PDB file of C-alpha atoms in Angstrom:
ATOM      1  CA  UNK H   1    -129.477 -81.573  15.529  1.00 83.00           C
ATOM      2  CA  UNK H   2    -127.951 -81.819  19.036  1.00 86.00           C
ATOM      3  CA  UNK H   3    -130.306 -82.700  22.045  1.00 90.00           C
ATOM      4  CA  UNK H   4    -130.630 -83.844  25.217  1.00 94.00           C
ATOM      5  CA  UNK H   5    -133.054 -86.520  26.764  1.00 94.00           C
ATOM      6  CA  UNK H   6    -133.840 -86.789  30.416  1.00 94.00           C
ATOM      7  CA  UNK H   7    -136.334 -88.897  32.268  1.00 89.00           C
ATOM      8  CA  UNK H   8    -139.524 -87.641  33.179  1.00 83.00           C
ATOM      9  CA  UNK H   9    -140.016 -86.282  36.770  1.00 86.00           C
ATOM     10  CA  UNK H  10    -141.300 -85.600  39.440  1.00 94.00           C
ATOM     11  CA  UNK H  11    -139.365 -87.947  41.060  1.00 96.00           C
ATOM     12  CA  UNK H  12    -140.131 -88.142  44.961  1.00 97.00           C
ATOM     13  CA  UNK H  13    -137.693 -89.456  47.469  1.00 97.00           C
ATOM     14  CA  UNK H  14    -137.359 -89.692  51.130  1.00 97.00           C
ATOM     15  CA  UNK H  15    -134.585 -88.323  52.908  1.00 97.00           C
ATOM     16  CA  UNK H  16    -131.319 -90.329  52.214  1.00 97.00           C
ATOM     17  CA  UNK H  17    -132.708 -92.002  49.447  1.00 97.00           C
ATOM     18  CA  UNK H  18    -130.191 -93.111  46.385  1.00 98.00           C
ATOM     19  CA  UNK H  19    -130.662 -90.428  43.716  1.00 97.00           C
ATOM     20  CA  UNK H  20    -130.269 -90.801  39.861  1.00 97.00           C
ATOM     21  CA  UNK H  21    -131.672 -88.932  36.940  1.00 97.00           C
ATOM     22  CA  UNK H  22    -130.570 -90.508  33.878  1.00 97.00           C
ATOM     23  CA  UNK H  23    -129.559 -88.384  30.571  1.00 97.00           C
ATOM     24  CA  UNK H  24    -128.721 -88.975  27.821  1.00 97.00           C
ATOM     25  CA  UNK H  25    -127.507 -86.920  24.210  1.00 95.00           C
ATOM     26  CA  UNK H  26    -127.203 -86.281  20.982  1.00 94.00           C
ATOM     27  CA  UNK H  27    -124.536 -84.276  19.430  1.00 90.00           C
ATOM     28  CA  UNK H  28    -121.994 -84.096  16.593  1.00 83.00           C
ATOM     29  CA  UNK H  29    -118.337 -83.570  17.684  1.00 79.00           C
ATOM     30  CA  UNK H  30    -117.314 -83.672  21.475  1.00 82.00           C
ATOM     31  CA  UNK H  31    -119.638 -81.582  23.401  1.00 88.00           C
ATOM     32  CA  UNK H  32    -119.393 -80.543  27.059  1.00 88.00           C
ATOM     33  CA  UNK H  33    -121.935 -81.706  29.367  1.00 91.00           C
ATOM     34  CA  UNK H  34    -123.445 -79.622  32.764  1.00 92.00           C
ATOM     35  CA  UNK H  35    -125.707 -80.470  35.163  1.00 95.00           C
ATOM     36  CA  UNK H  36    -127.686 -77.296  36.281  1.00 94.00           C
ATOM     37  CA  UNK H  37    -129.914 -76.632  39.252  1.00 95.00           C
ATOM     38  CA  UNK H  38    -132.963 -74.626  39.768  1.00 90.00           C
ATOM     39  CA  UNK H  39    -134.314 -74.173  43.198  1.00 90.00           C
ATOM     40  CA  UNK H  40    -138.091 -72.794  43.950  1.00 84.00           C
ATOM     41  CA  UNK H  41    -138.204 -68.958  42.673  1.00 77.00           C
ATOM     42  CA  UNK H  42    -133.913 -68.641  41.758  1.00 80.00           C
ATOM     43  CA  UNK H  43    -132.341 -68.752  38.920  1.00 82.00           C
ATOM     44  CA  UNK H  44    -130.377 -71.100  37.319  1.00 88.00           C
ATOM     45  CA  UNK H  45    -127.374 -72.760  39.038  1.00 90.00           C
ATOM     46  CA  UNK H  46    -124.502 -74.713  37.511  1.00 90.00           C
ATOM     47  CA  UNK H  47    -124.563 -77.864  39.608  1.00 95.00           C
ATOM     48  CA  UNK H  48    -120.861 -79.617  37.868  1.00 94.00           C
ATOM     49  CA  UNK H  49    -119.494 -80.744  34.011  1.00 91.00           C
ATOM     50  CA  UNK H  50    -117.671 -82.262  32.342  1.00 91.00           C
ATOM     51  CA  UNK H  51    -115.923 -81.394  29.251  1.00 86.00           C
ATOM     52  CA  UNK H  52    -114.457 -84.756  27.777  1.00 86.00           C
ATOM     53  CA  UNK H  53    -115.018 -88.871  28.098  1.00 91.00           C
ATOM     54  CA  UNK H  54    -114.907 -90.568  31.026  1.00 95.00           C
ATOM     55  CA  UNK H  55    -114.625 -86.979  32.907  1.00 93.00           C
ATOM     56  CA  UNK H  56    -116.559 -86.906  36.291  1.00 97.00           C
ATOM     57  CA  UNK H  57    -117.868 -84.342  37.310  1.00 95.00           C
ATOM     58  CA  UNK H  58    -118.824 -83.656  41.215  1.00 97.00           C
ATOM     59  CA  UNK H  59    -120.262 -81.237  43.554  1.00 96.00           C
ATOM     60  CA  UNK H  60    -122.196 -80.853  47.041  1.00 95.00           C
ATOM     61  CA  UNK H  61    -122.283 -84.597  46.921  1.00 97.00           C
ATOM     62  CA  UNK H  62    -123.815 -84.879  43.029  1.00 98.00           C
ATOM     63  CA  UNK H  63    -121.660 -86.679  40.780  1.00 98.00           C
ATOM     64  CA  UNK H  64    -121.986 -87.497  36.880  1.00 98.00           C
ATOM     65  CA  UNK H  65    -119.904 -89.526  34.658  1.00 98.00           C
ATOM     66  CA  UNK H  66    -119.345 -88.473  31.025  1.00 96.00           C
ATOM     67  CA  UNK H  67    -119.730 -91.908  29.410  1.00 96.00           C
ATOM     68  CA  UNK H  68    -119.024 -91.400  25.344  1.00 93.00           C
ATOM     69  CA  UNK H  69    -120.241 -94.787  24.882  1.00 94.00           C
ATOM     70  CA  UNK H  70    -123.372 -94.569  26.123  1.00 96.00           C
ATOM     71  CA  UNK H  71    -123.917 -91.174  25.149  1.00 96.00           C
ATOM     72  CA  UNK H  72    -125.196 -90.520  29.061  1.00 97.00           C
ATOM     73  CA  UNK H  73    -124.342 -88.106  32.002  1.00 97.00           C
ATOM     74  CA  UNK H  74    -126.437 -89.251  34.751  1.00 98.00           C
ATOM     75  CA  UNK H  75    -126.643 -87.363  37.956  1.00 98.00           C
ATOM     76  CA  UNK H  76    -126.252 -89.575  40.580  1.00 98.00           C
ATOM     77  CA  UNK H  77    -125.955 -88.639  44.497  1.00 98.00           C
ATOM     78  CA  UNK H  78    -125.651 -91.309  47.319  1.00 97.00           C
ATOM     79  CA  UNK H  79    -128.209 -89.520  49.763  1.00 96.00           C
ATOM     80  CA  UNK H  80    -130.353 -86.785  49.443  1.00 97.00           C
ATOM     81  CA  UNK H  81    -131.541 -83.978  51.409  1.00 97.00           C
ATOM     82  CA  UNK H  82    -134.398 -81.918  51.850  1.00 97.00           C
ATOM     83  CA  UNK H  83    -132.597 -79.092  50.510  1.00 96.00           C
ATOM     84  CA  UNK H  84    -132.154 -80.644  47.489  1.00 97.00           C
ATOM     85  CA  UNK H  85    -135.480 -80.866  46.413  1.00 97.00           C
ATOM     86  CA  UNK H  86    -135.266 -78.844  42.932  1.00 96.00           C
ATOM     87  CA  UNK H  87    -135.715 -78.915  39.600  1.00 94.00           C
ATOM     88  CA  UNK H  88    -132.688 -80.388  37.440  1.00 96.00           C
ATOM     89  CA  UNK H  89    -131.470 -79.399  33.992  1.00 95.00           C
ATOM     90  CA  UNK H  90    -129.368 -81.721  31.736  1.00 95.00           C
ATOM     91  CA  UNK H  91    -127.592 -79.222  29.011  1.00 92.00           C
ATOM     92  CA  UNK H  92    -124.925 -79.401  26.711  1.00 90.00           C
ATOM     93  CA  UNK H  93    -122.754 -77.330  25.144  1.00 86.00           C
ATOM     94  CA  UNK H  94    -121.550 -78.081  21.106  1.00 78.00           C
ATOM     95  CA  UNK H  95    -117.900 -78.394  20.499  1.00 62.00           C
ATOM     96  CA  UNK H  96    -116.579 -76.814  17.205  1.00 42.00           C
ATOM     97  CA  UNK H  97    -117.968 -73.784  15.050  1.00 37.00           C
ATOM     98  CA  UNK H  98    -120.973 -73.076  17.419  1.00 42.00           C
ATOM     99  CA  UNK H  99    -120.525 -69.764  19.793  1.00 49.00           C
ATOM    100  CA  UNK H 100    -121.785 -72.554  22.559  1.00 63.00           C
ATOM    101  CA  UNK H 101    -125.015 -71.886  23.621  1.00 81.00           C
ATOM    102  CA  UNK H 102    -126.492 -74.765  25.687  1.00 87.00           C
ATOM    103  CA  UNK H 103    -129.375 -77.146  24.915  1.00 89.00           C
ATOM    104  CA  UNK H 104    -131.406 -78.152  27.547  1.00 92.00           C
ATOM    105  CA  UNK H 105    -133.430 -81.021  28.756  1.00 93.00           C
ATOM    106  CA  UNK H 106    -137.110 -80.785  30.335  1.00 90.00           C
ATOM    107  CA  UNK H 107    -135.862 -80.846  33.606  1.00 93.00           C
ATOM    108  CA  UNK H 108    -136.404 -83.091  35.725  1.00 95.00           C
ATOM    109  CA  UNK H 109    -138.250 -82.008  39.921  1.00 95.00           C
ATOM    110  CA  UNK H 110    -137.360 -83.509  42.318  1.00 97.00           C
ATOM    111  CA  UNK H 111    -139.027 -83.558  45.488  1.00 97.00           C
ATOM    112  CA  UNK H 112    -137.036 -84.888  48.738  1.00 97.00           C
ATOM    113  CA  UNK H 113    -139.625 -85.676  52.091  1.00 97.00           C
ATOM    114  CA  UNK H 114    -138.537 -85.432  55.513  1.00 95.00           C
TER     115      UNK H 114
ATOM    116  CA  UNK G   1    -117.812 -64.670  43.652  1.00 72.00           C
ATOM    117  CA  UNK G   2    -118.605 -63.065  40.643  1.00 75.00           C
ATOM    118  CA  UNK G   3    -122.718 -62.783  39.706  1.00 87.00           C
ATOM    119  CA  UNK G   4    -124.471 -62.154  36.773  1.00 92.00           C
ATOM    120  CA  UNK G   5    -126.943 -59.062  37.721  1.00 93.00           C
ATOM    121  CA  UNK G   6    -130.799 -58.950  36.139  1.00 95.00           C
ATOM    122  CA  UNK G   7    -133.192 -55.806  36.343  1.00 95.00           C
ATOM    123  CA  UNK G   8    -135.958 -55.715  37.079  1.00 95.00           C
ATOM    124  CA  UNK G   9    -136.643 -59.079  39.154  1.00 94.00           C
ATOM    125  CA  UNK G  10    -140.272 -58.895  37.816  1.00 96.00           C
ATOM    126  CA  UNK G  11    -141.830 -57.207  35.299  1.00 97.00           C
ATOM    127  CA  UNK G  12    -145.532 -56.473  34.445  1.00 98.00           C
ATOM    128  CA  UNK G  13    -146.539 -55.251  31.131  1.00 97.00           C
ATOM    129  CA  UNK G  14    -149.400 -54.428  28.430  1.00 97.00           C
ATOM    130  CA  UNK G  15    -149.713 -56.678  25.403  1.00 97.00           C
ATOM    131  CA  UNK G  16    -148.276 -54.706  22.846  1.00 97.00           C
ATOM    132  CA  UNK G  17    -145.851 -52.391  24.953  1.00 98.00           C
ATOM    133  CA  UNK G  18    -142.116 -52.161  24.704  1.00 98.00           C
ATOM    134  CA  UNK G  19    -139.911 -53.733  27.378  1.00 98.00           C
ATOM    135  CA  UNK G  20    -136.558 -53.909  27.614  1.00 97.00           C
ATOM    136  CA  UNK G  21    -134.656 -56.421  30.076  1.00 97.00           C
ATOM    137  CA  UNK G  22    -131.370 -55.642  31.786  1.00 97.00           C
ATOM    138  CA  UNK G  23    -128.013 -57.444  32.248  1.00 97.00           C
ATOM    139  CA  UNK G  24    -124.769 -56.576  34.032  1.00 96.00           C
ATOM    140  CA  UNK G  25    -122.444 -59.751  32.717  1.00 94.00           C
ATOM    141  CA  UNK G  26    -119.474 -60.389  34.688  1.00 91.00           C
ATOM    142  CA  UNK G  27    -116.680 -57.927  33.756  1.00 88.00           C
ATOM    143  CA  UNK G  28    -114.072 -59.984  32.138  1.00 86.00           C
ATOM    144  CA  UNK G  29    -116.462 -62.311  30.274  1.00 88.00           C
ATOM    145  CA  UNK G  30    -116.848 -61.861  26.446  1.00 87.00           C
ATOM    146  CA  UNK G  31    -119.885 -63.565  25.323  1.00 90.00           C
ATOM    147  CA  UNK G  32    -123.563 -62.887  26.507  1.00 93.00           C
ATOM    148  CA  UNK G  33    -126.392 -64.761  26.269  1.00 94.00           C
ATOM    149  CA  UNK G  34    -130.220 -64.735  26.486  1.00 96.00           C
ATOM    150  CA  UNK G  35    -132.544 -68.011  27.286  1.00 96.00           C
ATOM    151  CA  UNK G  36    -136.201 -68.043  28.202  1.00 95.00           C
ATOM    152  CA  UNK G  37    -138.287 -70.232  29.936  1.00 92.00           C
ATOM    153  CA  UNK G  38    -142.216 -70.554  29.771  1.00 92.00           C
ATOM    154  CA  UNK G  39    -143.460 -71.570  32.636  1.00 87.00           C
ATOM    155  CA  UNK G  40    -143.072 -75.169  33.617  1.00 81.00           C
ATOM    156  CA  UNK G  41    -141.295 -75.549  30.177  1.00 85.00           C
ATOM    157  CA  UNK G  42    -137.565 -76.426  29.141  1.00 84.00           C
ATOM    158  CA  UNK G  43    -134.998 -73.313  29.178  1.00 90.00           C
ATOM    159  CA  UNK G  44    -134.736 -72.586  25.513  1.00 93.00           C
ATOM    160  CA  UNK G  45    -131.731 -70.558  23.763  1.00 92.00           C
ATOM    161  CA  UNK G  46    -132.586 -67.279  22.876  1.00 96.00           C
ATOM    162  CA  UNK G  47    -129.395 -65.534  21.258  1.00 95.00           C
ATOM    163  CA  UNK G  48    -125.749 -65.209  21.757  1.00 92.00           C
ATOM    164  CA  UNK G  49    -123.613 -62.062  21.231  1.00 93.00           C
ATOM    165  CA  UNK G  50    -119.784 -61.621  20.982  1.00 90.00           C
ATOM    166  CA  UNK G  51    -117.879 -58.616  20.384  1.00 90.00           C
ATOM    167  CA  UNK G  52    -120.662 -56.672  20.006  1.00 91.00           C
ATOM    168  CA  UNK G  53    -122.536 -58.622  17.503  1.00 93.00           C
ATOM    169  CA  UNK G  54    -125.317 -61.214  17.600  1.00 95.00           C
ATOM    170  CA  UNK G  55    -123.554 -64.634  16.458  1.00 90.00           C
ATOM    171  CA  UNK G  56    -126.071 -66.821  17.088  1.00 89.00           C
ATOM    172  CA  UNK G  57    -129.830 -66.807  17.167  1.00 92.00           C
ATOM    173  CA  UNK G  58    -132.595 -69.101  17.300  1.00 92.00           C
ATOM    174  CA  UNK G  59    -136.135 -69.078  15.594  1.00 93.00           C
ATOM    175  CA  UNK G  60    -137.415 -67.605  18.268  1.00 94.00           C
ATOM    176  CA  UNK G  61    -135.442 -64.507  18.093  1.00 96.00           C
ATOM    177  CA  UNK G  62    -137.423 -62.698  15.420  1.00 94.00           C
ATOM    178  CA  UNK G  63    -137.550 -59.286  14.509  1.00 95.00           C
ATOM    179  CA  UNK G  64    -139.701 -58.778  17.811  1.00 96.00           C
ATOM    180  CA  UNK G  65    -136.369 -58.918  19.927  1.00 97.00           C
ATOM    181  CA  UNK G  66    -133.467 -57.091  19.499  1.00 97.00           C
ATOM    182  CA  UNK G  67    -130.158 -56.881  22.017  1.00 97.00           C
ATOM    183  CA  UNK G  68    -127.461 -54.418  22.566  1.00 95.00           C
ATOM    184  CA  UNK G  69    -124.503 -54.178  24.670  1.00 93.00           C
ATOM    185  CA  UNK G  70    -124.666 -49.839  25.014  1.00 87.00           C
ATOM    186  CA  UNK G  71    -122.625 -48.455  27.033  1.00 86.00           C
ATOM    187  CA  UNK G  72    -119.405 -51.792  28.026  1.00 80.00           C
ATOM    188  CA  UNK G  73    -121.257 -53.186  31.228  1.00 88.00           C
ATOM    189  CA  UNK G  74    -124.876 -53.381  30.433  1.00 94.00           C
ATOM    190  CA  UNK G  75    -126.734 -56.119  28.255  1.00 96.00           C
ATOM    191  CA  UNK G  76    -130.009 -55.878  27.591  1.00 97.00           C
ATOM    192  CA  UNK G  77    -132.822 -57.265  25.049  1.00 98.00           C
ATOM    193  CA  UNK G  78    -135.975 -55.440  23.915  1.00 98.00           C
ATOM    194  CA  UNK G  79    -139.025 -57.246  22.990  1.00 97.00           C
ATOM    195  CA  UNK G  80    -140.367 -54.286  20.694  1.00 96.00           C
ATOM    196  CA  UNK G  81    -144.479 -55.304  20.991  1.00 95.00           C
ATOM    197  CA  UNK G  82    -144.803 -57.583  23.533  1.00 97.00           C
ATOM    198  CA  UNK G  83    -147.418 -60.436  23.404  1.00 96.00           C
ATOM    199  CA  UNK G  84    -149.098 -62.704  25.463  1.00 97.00           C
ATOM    200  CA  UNK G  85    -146.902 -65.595  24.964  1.00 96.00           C
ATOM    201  CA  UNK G  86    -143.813 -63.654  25.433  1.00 97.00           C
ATOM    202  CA  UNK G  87    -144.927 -64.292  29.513  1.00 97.00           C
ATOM    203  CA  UNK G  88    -142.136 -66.245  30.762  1.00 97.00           C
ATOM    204  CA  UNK G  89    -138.689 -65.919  33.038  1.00 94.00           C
ATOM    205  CA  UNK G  90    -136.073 -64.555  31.340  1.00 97.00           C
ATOM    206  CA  UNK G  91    -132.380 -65.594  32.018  1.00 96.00           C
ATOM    207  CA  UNK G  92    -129.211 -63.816  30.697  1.00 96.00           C
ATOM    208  CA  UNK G  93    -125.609 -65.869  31.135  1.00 93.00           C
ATOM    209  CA  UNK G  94    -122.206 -64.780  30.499  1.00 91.00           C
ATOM    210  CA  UNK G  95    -119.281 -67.025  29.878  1.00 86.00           C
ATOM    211  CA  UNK G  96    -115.662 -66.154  29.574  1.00 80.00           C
ATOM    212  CA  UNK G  97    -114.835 -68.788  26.608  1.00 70.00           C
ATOM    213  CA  UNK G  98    -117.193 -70.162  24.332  1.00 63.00           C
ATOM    214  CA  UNK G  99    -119.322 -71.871  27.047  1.00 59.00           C
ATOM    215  CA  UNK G 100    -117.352 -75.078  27.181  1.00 61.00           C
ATOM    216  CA  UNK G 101    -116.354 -74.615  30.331  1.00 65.00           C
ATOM    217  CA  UNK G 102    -119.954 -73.262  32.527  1.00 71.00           C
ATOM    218  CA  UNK G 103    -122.129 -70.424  32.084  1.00 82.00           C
ATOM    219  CA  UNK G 104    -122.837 -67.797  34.693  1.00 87.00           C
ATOM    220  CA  UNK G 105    -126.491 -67.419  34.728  1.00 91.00           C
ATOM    221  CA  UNK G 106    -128.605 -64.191  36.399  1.00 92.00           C
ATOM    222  CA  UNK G 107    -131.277 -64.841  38.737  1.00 90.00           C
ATOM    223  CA  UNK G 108    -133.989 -64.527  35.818  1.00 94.00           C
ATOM    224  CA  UNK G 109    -136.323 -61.415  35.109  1.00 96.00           C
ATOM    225  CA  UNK G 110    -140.081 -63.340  35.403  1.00 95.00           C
ATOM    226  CA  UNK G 111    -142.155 -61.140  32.275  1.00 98.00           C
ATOM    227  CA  UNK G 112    -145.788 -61.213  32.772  1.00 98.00           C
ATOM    228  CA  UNK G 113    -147.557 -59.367  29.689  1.00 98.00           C
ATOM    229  CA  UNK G 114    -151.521 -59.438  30.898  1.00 97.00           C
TER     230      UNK G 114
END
């Protein structure tokens, strides 16, 4: 079935510090991919997507690249903040005959210090 | 901006009680959703429902849970005996297509069943 792999956290960083989480899926068909966001006690955020190859998708400074190839969408942002010390959700959505619910990764924490 | 509205925020309750979780999806959006998350787990699909009809479901939807869209505005799901491992945040979504393009998450109702 579909899936979606992303590395292990925590990952720690110091303030404007090169970010990347790498993940990576599985899926039948041409899924769309998201990057979501969950900060301490909220809900669920959606950070940016992307809904075909070579699509890149960008917001507050994230960026990911759907790369078909590789079968990645890795979250990458040039500097990080404080603020963006959260927990980060890899999901995709199945293309085709499903009603599109998403599959998530493990998340992924990440912890930005001062 | 349009928000996807949860009640209650948190809820405490008896193992083996009835609870029922509320939604208010956004207005114009046809298909509802229900994920969970266990506590320092992955967000995990719970069901989908479009035009007033469950469409998709995963094994952990059993004949514990149930969902109904009553009255045109609210969405809610009913765990009918709640257990101990039912403990966990639950997150309803709405999304105006078939979730290709982002889903609009609540803020989560956190279940604690003591």
């Amino acid at each position: 079935g579909d899936s979606v792999t992303q590395m292990e956290g925590p990952v720690t960083l110091s303030e404007e510090a090169f970010l990347t989480i790498n993940c990576t899926y599985t899926a039948t068909g041409y899924p769309s991919l998201f990057w979501y966001v969950q900060y301490p006690g909220e809900g669920l955020q959606l950070l940016l997507k992307a809904t075909k190859a070579d699509d890149k998708g960008s917001n507050k400074g994230f960026e990911a690249t759907y790369r078909k190839e590789t079968t990645s969408f890795h979250l990458e942002k040039g500097s990080v903040q404080v603020s963006d010390s959260a927990v980060y959700f890899c999901a995709l959505s199945p293309y085709g005959g499903s009603q599109g619910n998403l599959i998530f990764g493990k998340g992924t924490k990440l912890s930005v210090k001062p | 901006e349009p928000e996807v509205t949860q009640t209650p925020s948190h809820q405490v309750t008896q193992m083996g009680q009835e609870v029922i979780l509320r939604c208010v999806p956004i207005s114009n959006h046809l298909y509802f959703y229900w994920y969970r998350q266990i506590l320092g787990q992955k967000v995990e699909f719970l069901v989908s429902f479009y035009n007033n009809e469950i469409s998709e479901k995963s094994e952990i939807f059993d004949d514990q849970f149930s969902v109904e869209r009553p009255d045109g505005s609210n969405f809610t799901l009913k765990i009918r005996s709640t257990k101990l491992e039912d403990s966990a945040m639950y997150f309803c979504a709405s999304s105006g297509d078939r979730g290709n393009y982002g889903y609009t998450f609540g803020s989560g109702t956190r279940l604690t069943v003591v």
